[in-house]
XYZ file of C-alpha atoms in Angstrom:
587
model
C -38.541 -24.353 -41.893
C -41.109 -26.960 -43.103
C -43.988 -25.875 -40.857
C -42.141 -25.010 -37.640
C -43.798 -22.219 -35.710
C -42.009 -18.902 -35.365
C -41.767 -19.384 -31.592
C -40.076 -22.758 -32.064
C -37.621 -21.287 -34.577
C -36.687 -18.444 -32.204
C -36.257 -20.930 -29.351
C -33.984 -23.200 -31.400
C -31.853 -20.279 -32.600
C -31.495 -19.003 -29.039
C -30.490 -22.479 -27.885
C -27.883 -22.778 -30.644
C -26.445 -19.347 -29.776
C -26.277 -20.318 -26.119
C -24.454 -23.594 -26.874
C -22.047 -21.806 -29.213
C -21.164 -19.203 -26.584
C -20.757 -21.833 -23.875
C -18.369 -24.002 -25.897
C -16.411 -21.051 -27.224
C -15.959 -18.975 -24.070
C -17.234 -20.703 -20.924
C -16.582 -24.440 -21.196
C -12.900 -24.179 -20.229
C -13.834 -22.356 -17.034
C -15.930 -25.313 -15.877
C -13.221 -27.968 -16.221
C -11.556 -29.160 -13.014
C -9.190 -31.972 -12.156
C -11.650 -33.342 -9.583
C -15.341 -32.525 -9.767
C -18.635 -34.130 -8.809
C -20.000 -33.196 -12.224
C -18.999 -35.865 -14.734
C -18.742 -33.315 -17.546
C -16.369 -31.109 -15.507
C -14.116 -33.826 -14.079
C -11.098 -34.226 -16.367
C -9.909 -37.304 -14.460
C -13.151 -39.123 -15.198
C -13.480 -37.767 -18.737
C -9.961 -38.744 -19.831
C -9.551 -42.103 -18.067
C -9.312 -44.984 -20.490
C -11.483 -47.816 -19.104
C -9.628 -50.381 -21.228
C -6.144 -49.586 -19.850
C -5.093 -49.364 -16.213
C -1.965 -47.410 -17.117
C -4.019 -44.570 -18.602
C -6.860 -44.375 -16.101
C -7.475 -43.150 -12.585
C -10.314 -43.731 -10.165
C -12.157 -40.765 -8.687
C -12.622 -40.694 -4.905
C -16.003 -38.984 -5.228
C -19.378 -39.581 -6.817
C -20.570 -37.802 -9.949
C -24.008 -36.897 -8.682
C -24.159 -33.285 -9.849
C -25.058 -31.719 -13.157
C -24.413 -28.419 -14.927
C -27.172 -26.609 -16.777
C -24.940 -25.174 -19.499
C -23.008 -28.383 -20.134
C -26.203 -30.437 -20.086
C -27.672 -28.191 -22.771
C -24.974 -29.240 -25.217
C -25.797 -32.884 -24.470
C -29.544 -32.605 -25.087
C -29.318 -30.292 -28.093
C -29.459 -33.177 -30.560
C -32.584 -34.538 -28.856
C -34.299 -31.147 -29.051
C -33.444 -30.815 -32.733
C -34.679 -34.333 -33.526
C -37.939 -33.656 -31.670
C -38.433 -30.490 -33.707
C -37.885 -32.404 -36.948
C -40.221 -35.199 -35.835
C -43.012 -32.703 -35.154
C -43.092 -31.648 -38.822
C -41.915 -34.907 -40.399
C -45.153 -35.301 -42.364
C -44.535 -32.008 -44.165
C -40.986 -32.960 -45.207
C -40.393 -35.091 -48.323
C -38.789 -38.465 -47.680
C -35.561 -37.661 -49.538
C -35.188 -34.356 -47.670
C -35.693 -36.169 -44.354
C -32.671 -38.310 -45.130
C -30.529 -35.238 -45.771
C -31.694 -33.510 -42.572
C -31.039 -36.625 -40.476
C -27.550 -36.941 -41.953
C -26.747 -33.277 -41.240
C -27.982 -33.617 -37.646
C -25.789 -36.671 -37.087
C -22.710 -34.884 -38.406
C -23.481 -31.769 -36.327
C -23.964 -33.819 -33.157
C -20.623 -35.545 -33.711
C -18.898 -32.192 -34.273
C -20.379 -30.731 -31.073
C -19.253 -33.678 -28.961
C -15.792 -33.492 -30.540
C -15.576 -29.763 -29.778
C -16.617 -30.355 -26.177
C -14.020 -33.107 -25.723
C -11.415 -30.818 -27.296
C -12.073 -28.200 -24.585
C -11.567 -30.833 -21.868
C -8.275 -32.026 -23.360
C -7.030 -28.462 -23.885
C -7.384 -27.482 -20.225
C -6.009 -30.809 -19.006
C -2.980 -30.694 -21.297
C -2.134 -27.118 -20.301
C -1.683 -28.414 -16.768
C 1.319 -30.428 -17.984
C 3.190 -27.244 -18.921
C 2.303 -25.613 -15.609
C 3.590 -28.607 -13.665
C 6.866 -28.566 -15.593
C 7.391 -24.837 -15.002
C 6.550 -25.067 -11.305
C 9.073 -27.879 -10.776
C 11.724 -26.584 -13.190
C 15.258 -26.646 -11.793
C 18.305 -24.602 -12.709
C 19.834 -27.414 -14.796
C 16.593 -28.036 -16.701
C 14.678 -26.177 -19.410
C 11.373 -26.328 -21.250
C 11.505 -26.122 -25.056
C 8.316 -25.126 -26.895
C 8.618 -25.827 -30.633
C 6.505 -24.755 -33.569
C 6.785 -24.143 -37.297
C 6.016 -20.521 -38.159
C 4.072 -19.629 -41.271
C 6.388 -19.447 -44.248
C 7.901 -16.006 -44.640
C 7.187 -14.398 -47.999
C 10.201 -12.526 -49.428
C 9.811 -8.746 -49.379
C 11.717 -5.940 -51.036
C 12.035 -2.339 -50.010
C 10.758 -1.330 -53.440
C 9.221 -4.041 -55.588
C 7.229 -4.026 -58.791
C 3.809 -5.563 -59.189
C 5.354 -8.471 -61.088
C 7.624 -9.229 -58.104
C 4.684 -9.144 -55.701
C 2.996 -12.258 -57.120
C 4.245 -15.835 -57.345
C 6.478 -15.721 -54.283
C 7.836 -18.867 -52.666
C 7.799 -18.845 -48.882
C 10.844 -19.522 -46.712
C 10.341 -22.089 -43.946
C 11.519 -21.227 -40.449
C 11.233 -23.030 -37.110
C 10.777 -21.361 -33.709
C 12.108 -22.914 -30.489
C 11.484 -21.016 -27.236
C 13.790 -22.201 -24.456
C 12.580 -21.407 -20.924
C 15.086 -21.760 -18.080
C 14.934 -20.742 -14.437
C 17.322 -19.013 -12.077
C 17.152 -17.713 -8.532
C 17.403 -14.101 -7.392
C 19.124 -13.943 -4.001
C 17.439 -11.815 -1.384
C 18.498 -10.598 2.020
C 17.409 -13.902 3.533
C 16.611 -17.376 2.161
C 12.929 -16.687 2.707
C 13.078 -13.716 0.333
C 14.714 -15.644 -2.502
C 12.576 -15.544 -5.656
C 12.757 -17.406 -8.940
C 12.603 -15.973 -12.428
C 12.321 -17.424 -15.907
C 14.733 -16.688 -18.727
C 13.411 -17.022 -22.271
C 15.657 -17.411 -25.290
C 14.362 -17.991 -28.810
C 16.252 -20.053 -31.394
C 15.195 -19.502 -35.006
C 16.217 -22.086 -37.618
C 15.737 -20.890 -41.199
C 15.653 -23.650 -43.809
C 17.539 -23.047 -47.024
C 16.998 -26.624 -48.174
C 14.546 -29.109 -46.728
C 10.885 -29.671 -45.949
C 8.813 -29.251 -42.797
C 8.909 -32.940 -41.891
C 10.157 -35.059 -39.023
C 13.578 -35.390 -40.660
C 14.131 -31.622 -40.488
C 12.761 -31.434 -36.938
C 15.142 -34.196 -35.821
C 18.211 -32.342 -37.007
C 16.953 -28.967 -35.801
C 16.563 -30.569 -32.376
C 20.102 -31.953 -32.609
C 21.541 -28.528 -33.398
C 19.426 -26.926 -30.665
C 20.737 -29.303 -28.007
C 24.299 -28.734 -29.230
C 23.880 -24.970 -28.864
C 22.381 -25.382 -25.394
C 25.299 -27.561 -24.313
C 27.724 -24.803 -25.374
C 25.825 -21.716 -24.199
C 24.155 -22.972 -20.998
C 24.605 -25.451 -18.161
C 21.400 -27.311 -19.000
C 21.617 -31.111 -19.062
C 17.905 -32.061 -18.969
C 15.116 -30.752 -21.189
C 11.346 -31.030 -21.472
C 9.858 -30.801 -24.967
C 6.439 -29.460 -25.921
C 4.821 -29.074 -29.337
C 1.505 -29.509 -31.066
C 0.118 -32.702 -32.567
C 1.400 -32.092 -36.102
C 2.620 -35.111 -38.022
C 6.215 -33.869 -38.073
C 6.294 -34.013 -34.241
C 3.866 -36.761 -33.247
C 5.402 -39.649 -35.186
C 7.365 -42.804 -34.437
C 10.551 -41.841 -36.376
C 11.076 -38.653 -34.336
C 10.422 -40.405 -31.021
C 12.904 -43.123 -31.997
C 15.422 -40.445 -32.922
C 15.004 -38.835 -29.483
C 15.594 -42.245 -27.891
C 18.825 -42.543 -29.877
C 19.757 -38.937 -29.057
C 19.521 -39.632 -25.321
C 22.131 -42.362 -25.664
C 24.749 -40.186 -27.385
C 24.076 -36.611 -26.209
C 25.073 -34.897 -22.979
C 21.579 -33.373 -22.704
C 18.769 -35.820 -21.949
C 15.150 -35.425 -23.017
C 13.066 -36.282 -19.956
C 9.556 -35.687 -21.253
C 7.679 -34.817 -24.445
C 4.215 -33.236 -24.111
C 1.819 -32.667 -27.004
C -0.751 -29.891 -26.815
C -4.162 -29.756 -28.409
C -4.738 -27.970 -31.705
C -4.685 -24.146 -31.527
C -3.309 -24.118 -27.975
C -0.086 -24.469 -26.009
C 2.073 -22.383 -28.386
C 1.419 -18.865 -27.073
C 5.077 -18.118 -26.450
C 6.085 -19.247 -29.966
C 3.334 -17.190 -31.582
C 4.393 -14.112 -29.621
C 8.057 -14.525 -30.581
C 7.100 -15.122 -34.215
C 5.191 -11.826 -34.261
C 8.177 -10.001 -32.740
C 10.548 -11.449 -35.342
C 8.213 -10.505 -38.193
C 7.919 -6.910 -37.004
C 11.699 -6.715 -36.614
C 12.178 -7.895 -40.214
C 9.516 -5.510 -41.536
C 11.256 -2.570 -39.855
C 14.561 -3.749 -41.333
C 12.991 -3.843 -44.802
C 11.555 -0.362 -44.312
C 15.082 0.953 -43.799
C 15.893 0.139 -47.416
C 16.889 -3.536 -47.349
C 15.592 -6.537 -49.269
C 14.727 -9.849 -47.590
C 14.588 -12.460 -50.336
C 16.895 -15.259 -49.103
C 17.388 -17.135 -45.810
C 20.652 -15.249 -45.312
C 18.733 -11.966 -45.619
C 16.275 -13.174 -42.965
C 19.116 -13.942 -40.584
C 20.700 -10.539 -41.241
C 17.347 -8.849 -40.604
C 16.838 -10.681 -37.296
C 20.327 -9.654 -36.129
C 20.133 -6.059 -37.406
C 20.039 -3.099 -34.998
C 21.176 -5.210 -32.085
C 18.824 -8.062 -32.946
C 15.663 -9.112 -31.216
C 15.791 -9.525 -27.464
C 16.800 -13.081 -26.684
C 16.679 -14.170 -30.359
C 19.391 -16.274 -31.996
C 18.950 -17.082 -35.705
C 20.800 -19.518 -37.941
C 20.460 -20.769 -41.510
C 20.510 -24.506 -42.097
C 20.203 -27.016 -44.892
C 18.816 -30.543 -44.520
C 19.839 -33.043 -47.183
C 16.835 -35.228 -48.005
C 18.891 -37.628 -50.106
C 20.192 -39.408 -47.009
C 16.645 -39.897 -45.721
C 16.153 -43.171 -47.545
C 13.420 -45.538 -46.497
C 14.266 -49.184 -46.146
C 11.810 -51.972 -46.820
C 10.360 -53.703 -43.779
C 12.266 -56.753 -42.647
C 10.187 -59.251 -40.577
C 13.234 -60.360 -38.561
C 14.311 -56.822 -37.662
C 14.194 -56.224 -33.860
C 11.438 -53.797 -32.860
C 12.499 -53.111 -29.280
C 12.038 -49.532 -28.083
C 15.658 -49.389 -26.933
C 16.824 -50.204 -30.474
C 17.016 -46.973 -32.525
C 16.154 -46.775 -36.197
C 19.151 -47.978 -38.277
C 18.712 -45.077 -40.678
C 19.279 -42.620 -37.836
C 22.645 -44.112 -36.908
C 24.142 -42.858 -40.164
C 22.506 -39.441 -40.209
C 24.301 -37.719 -37.391
C 25.303 -34.209 -38.350
C 23.397 -34.057 -41.624
C 22.058 -30.608 -40.680
C 24.592 -28.193 -42.048
C 24.565 -24.837 -40.275
C 25.609 -22.281 -42.850
C 25.780 -19.266 -40.569
C 25.186 -18.390 -36.959
C 25.593 -15.211 -35.000
C 28.853 -15.329 -33.037
C 27.931 -12.567 -30.580
C 26.475 -13.341 -27.191
C 22.719 -12.960 -27.077
C 20.779 -11.200 -24.372
C 18.321 -13.418 -22.572
C 14.848 -12.159 -21.869
C 14.040 -12.417 -18.182
C 10.508 -13.306 -17.146
C 9.441 -13.302 -13.484
C 8.078 -16.596 -12.218
C 5.292 -14.708 -10.493
C 3.037 -13.284 -13.233
C 1.620 -10.486 -11.124
C 0.480 -7.019 -12.151
C -2.852 -8.359 -13.315
C -6.124 -6.568 -12.730
C -9.659 -7.735 -12.397
C -11.411 -7.659 -15.734
C -14.662 -6.381 -14.265
C -13.530 -2.729 -14.036
C -15.897 0.159 -13.555
C -14.171 2.755 -15.739
C -12.786 2.146 -19.236
C -9.008 2.179 -19.521
C -7.279 2.053 -22.884
C -3.958 1.023 -21.275
C -5.140 -2.458 -20.272
C -3.961 -5.557 -22.156
C -6.313 -8.550 -21.870
C -5.193 -12.113 -22.495
C -5.885 -13.151 -26.130
C -7.505 -16.345 -24.848
C -11.185 -15.444 -24.806
C -11.853 -17.715 -21.817
C -9.042 -16.258 -19.660
C -10.070 -13.475 -17.275
C -6.634 -11.913 -16.705
C -5.881 -8.324 -17.772
C -2.503 -6.576 -17.476
C -1.402 -2.970 -17.213
C 1.691 -3.351 -19.407
C 2.423 -5.296 -22.557
C 5.505 -6.933 -21.035
C 3.359 -8.426 -18.272
C 1.031 -9.896 -20.894
C 4.015 -11.462 -22.669
C 5.161 -12.992 -19.392
C 1.682 -14.401 -18.857
C 1.722 -15.977 -22.325
C 5.127 -17.464 -21.563
C 3.913 -19.132 -18.379
C 0.478 -20.049 -19.694
C -1.210 -19.590 -16.306
C -4.657 -18.926 -17.734
C -7.478 -18.366 -15.282
C -10.762 -19.737 -16.553
C -13.417 -18.202 -14.330
C -16.956 -18.516 -15.586
C -18.316 -16.214 -12.865
C -16.532 -13.205 -14.269
C -17.618 -11.462 -17.390
C -15.749 -12.915 -20.350
C -13.979 -10.815 -22.936
C -16.659 -11.466 -25.534
C -19.301 -9.841 -23.334
C -16.966 -6.948 -22.510
C -16.430 -6.232 -26.202
C -20.167 -6.347 -26.843
C -20.856 -3.887 -24.021
C -18.095 -1.548 -25.175
C -19.517 -1.586 -28.697
C -23.049 -1.042 -27.388
C -21.902 1.988 -25.386
C -20.598 3.531 -28.611
C -23.859 2.863 -30.450
C -26.424 3.978 -27.874
C -28.023 6.281 -30.408
C -28.706 3.437 -32.832
C -31.775 1.290 -32.288
C -30.818 -2.344 -32.492
C -31.873 -5.700 -31.096
C -29.705 -7.225 -28.352
C -29.847 -10.963 -27.810
C -29.652 -12.093 -24.203
C -27.705 -15.329 -24.371
C -26.758 -15.739 -20.706
C -29.677 -16.407 -18.380
C -29.788 -17.255 -14.688
C -31.397 -20.645 -14.198
C -32.058 -22.901 -11.261
C -29.770 -25.880 -10.668
C -30.716 -28.770 -12.883
C -31.902 -31.986 -11.315
C -31.581 -33.982 -14.531
C -28.287 -35.864 -14.712
C -26.778 -36.366 -18.161
C -24.956 -39.698 -18.031
C -21.547 -39.844 -19.689
C -19.375 -42.918 -19.872
C -15.894 -42.920 -18.412
C -13.356 -41.617 -20.916
C -15.950 -39.814 -23.043
C -13.491 -36.985 -23.834
C -10.817 -39.279 -25.294
C -10.173 -39.246 -29.005
C -12.118 -41.962 -30.764
C -10.683 -44.125 -33.509
C -12.518 -43.861 -36.800
C -13.055 -46.858 -39.041
C -11.511 -46.522 -42.482
C -13.898 -47.319 -45.320
C -13.093 -47.395 -49.002
C -15.049 -45.123 -51.273
C -17.344 -46.904 -53.693
C -16.276 -47.174 -57.316
C -19.318 -45.197 -58.418
C -18.409 -42.243 -56.194
C -14.751 -42.317 -57.231
C -15.661 -42.379 -60.916
C -18.066 -39.473 -60.454
C -15.514 -37.383 -58.539
C -12.881 -38.308 -61.138
C -15.079 -36.971 -63.941
C -15.557 -33.714 -62.012
C -11.786 -33.485 -61.472
C -11.135 -33.980 -65.182
C -13.607 -31.196 -65.976
C -11.933 -28.714 -63.622
C -8.504 -29.827 -64.809
C -9.464 -29.196 -68.432
C -11.174 -25.839 -67.818
C -8.688 -24.540 -65.243
C -11.475 -23.546 -62.842
C -11.121 -23.857 -59.079
C -13.489 -26.450 -57.526
C -15.831 -25.645 -54.650
C -15.774 -28.750 -52.460
C -18.832 -27.697 -50.439
C -20.908 -27.502 -53.619
C -19.612 -30.889 -54.783
C -20.535 -32.456 -51.412
C -24.038 -31.003 -51.707
C -24.264 -32.248 -55.284
C -23.595 -35.811 -54.111
C -26.644 -35.585 -51.848
C -29.009 -34.172 -54.479
C -27.792 -35.906 -57.665
C -30.681 -37.757 -59.375
C -30.987 -40.032 -62.373
C -33.459 -39.791 -65.274
C -36.190 -41.470 -63.195
C -35.882 -38.926 -60.390
C -34.197 -41.304 -57.939
C -31.095 -40.355 -55.992
C -27.900 -41.659 -57.566
C -25.898 -42.015 -54.343
C -26.978 -43.533 -51.049
C -26.412 -41.913 -47.685
C -23.445 -44.219 -47.017
C -21.778 -42.885 -50.179
C -22.022 -39.189 -49.301
C -18.665 -37.503 -48.730
C -17.682 -34.465 -46.723
C -15.818 -31.513 -48.317
C -12.565 -32.598 -46.641
C -12.890 -36.127 -48.057
C -13.509 -34.737 -51.545
C -10.494 -32.458 -51.178
C -8.250 -35.395 -50.265
C -9.657 -37.393 -53.186
C -8.821 -34.516 -55.532
C -5.288 -34.476 -54.115
C -4.912 -38.181 -54.876
C -6.031 -37.608 -58.464
C -3.550 -34.750 -58.870
C -0.710 -36.863 -57.468
C -1.545 -39.805 -59.728
C -1.674 -37.529 -62.770
C 1.723 -36.093 -61.879
C 3.175 -39.586 -61.501
C 1.724 -40.716 -64.826
C 3.155 -37.641 -66.554
C 6.542 -38.336 -64.980
C 6.438 -41.973 -66.087
C 5.383 -40.937 -69.586
C 8.233 -38.433 -69.759
C 10.685 -41.077 -68.567
C 9.408 -43.520 -71.196
C 9.927 -40.926 -73.899
C 13.464 -40.344 -72.675
C 14.134 -44.085 -72.660
C 12.716 -44.379 -76.185
C 14.912 -41.513 -77.321
C 17.922 -43.132 -75.695
C 17.086 -46.435 -77.427
C 16.905 -44.685 -80.799
C 20.274 -43.052 -80.182
C 21.743 -46.427 -79.248
C 20.400 -48.085 -82.406
C 21.804 -45.261 -84.507
C 25.212 -45.612 -82.854
C 25.202 -49.383 -83.424
C 24.266 -48.867 -87.076
C 27.173 -46.458 -87.512
C 29.534 -48.972 -85.911
C 28.312 -51.721 -88.257
C 28.783 -49.407 -91.232
C 32.330 -48.585 -90.160
C 33.140 -52.263 -89.657
C 31.671 -53.099 -93.099
C 33.699 -50.289 -94.654
C 36.875 -51.532 -92.958
C 36.220 -55.098 -94.170
C 35.709 -53.918 -97.742
C 38.942 -51.923 -97.606
C 40.799 -54.993 -96.377
C 39.274 -57.128 -99.182
C 40.300 -54.538 -101.779
C 43.844 -54.394 -100.460
C 44.093 -58.197 -100.449
C 42.850 -58.407 -104.056
C 45.342 -55.756 -105.143
C 48.186 -57.700 -103.564
C 47.076 -60.899 -105.326
C 47.059 -59.253 -108.771
C 50.443 -57.703 -108.138
């Protein structure tokens, strides 16, 4: 470690482990809507100081600090101080690499911390919708499931490889109804969950497919239910969070009997618990169907598998085809009106382009979920119990006695982030340690009781908002170097390691021993991967153009040959006419 003492190394590793555990398991439990700690207050953290419409003023002062959250803020300072203490022992070129890595790591930590704030805050939107949901309204949670690989009951090794996945879309519709009691005070509400599965036979996982899946979904809801208002929720994928889909929804509200009132976007890896649970149920149902001696190789087979043996509870599957030929992009016209009320002209002619090939005619059972997600137990139990089902969210402290209660909890999303209770990570460690008491091993103590911190870490208002990154063009020297590497891997057929290529950019030297690329020219593995993708796409386009040129050349040769044959026939006909005329003259 370039001269760092062993005590300093142990201290830094312990600090890194502590920050990792805090961000991964404890940070969400600290977040509150209103808090005197600036790092815990989501209102202060997510208020945009440049826009009054997206900001709110706190009615309290932020004069408190949190030890754990402050540690993540001063980690970069501690690391820089450690590097500065041994700077003389580090070569100048290595110092540049270490400084660059520390800057990237600091940015990643702050991004992770802001992600935790936005995750907890955005989950509150779903809770508010469910708490205020009325009988004529529903919440639709949408997500694309991982492509289903075709399976056969008995398949050869040759059939196992080279499969092409089948795309399918999951839409979980949550409605509410009231259970009448003996008196109005004893009336309780319950949630009904129904899952709509759209299996694509033709089409891609883009906004165009989502638009027509949403159209079919609203049509089915208008026929099967009394819902006339819906709330939408999905992740931030490009097929959902895009202007064309939002414009389509605006147009859909003007011509459909069901109105979309609100569209909420969740953070990455969160907000889709109910869709993930239903996807797992559907997969297990299809695997059991295949084990009974059936093959699932087409979208129609998937639908048959989902409806076999009575079908999944509350699951309705259909096979659809989206024609991409009608999704034609028009060139931008400067005089075209850009008002929000004016829908895209392309969408006016695309109504009904989703062709439903098959749908189950039978009535589907609806899965009932109680509004009150009770039956939970405290996670800090004294005796081990194998029949408990903890929430898969590591930061949530809820544990249930039955699997159905856990599914209801995932449907509602009422996670309880309590940092005072022992988190699931610590429980797993203790359970594992109890099984290995006979083995001598070292246990790291990551959680320590400390006194309240008096040092305030100052954060600007809106520090947890997503920041806009400036787009910079790669230098010609870097692009040429990456292009030569791509040509090498393309010629040899080897698979590139983007992490090694990124490290090679930092350490590449010329004949004089100087670094070839400056720090501003270094690329991350993700940037190199995208650059490789651009090279592959350009090569494919050039091959396609070359093939088209060859076809045009071949067509030109055929045309010249046909014209030559026509000229020969005309010449032959003229000579025959001349011969006949001469014969008539002599006669």
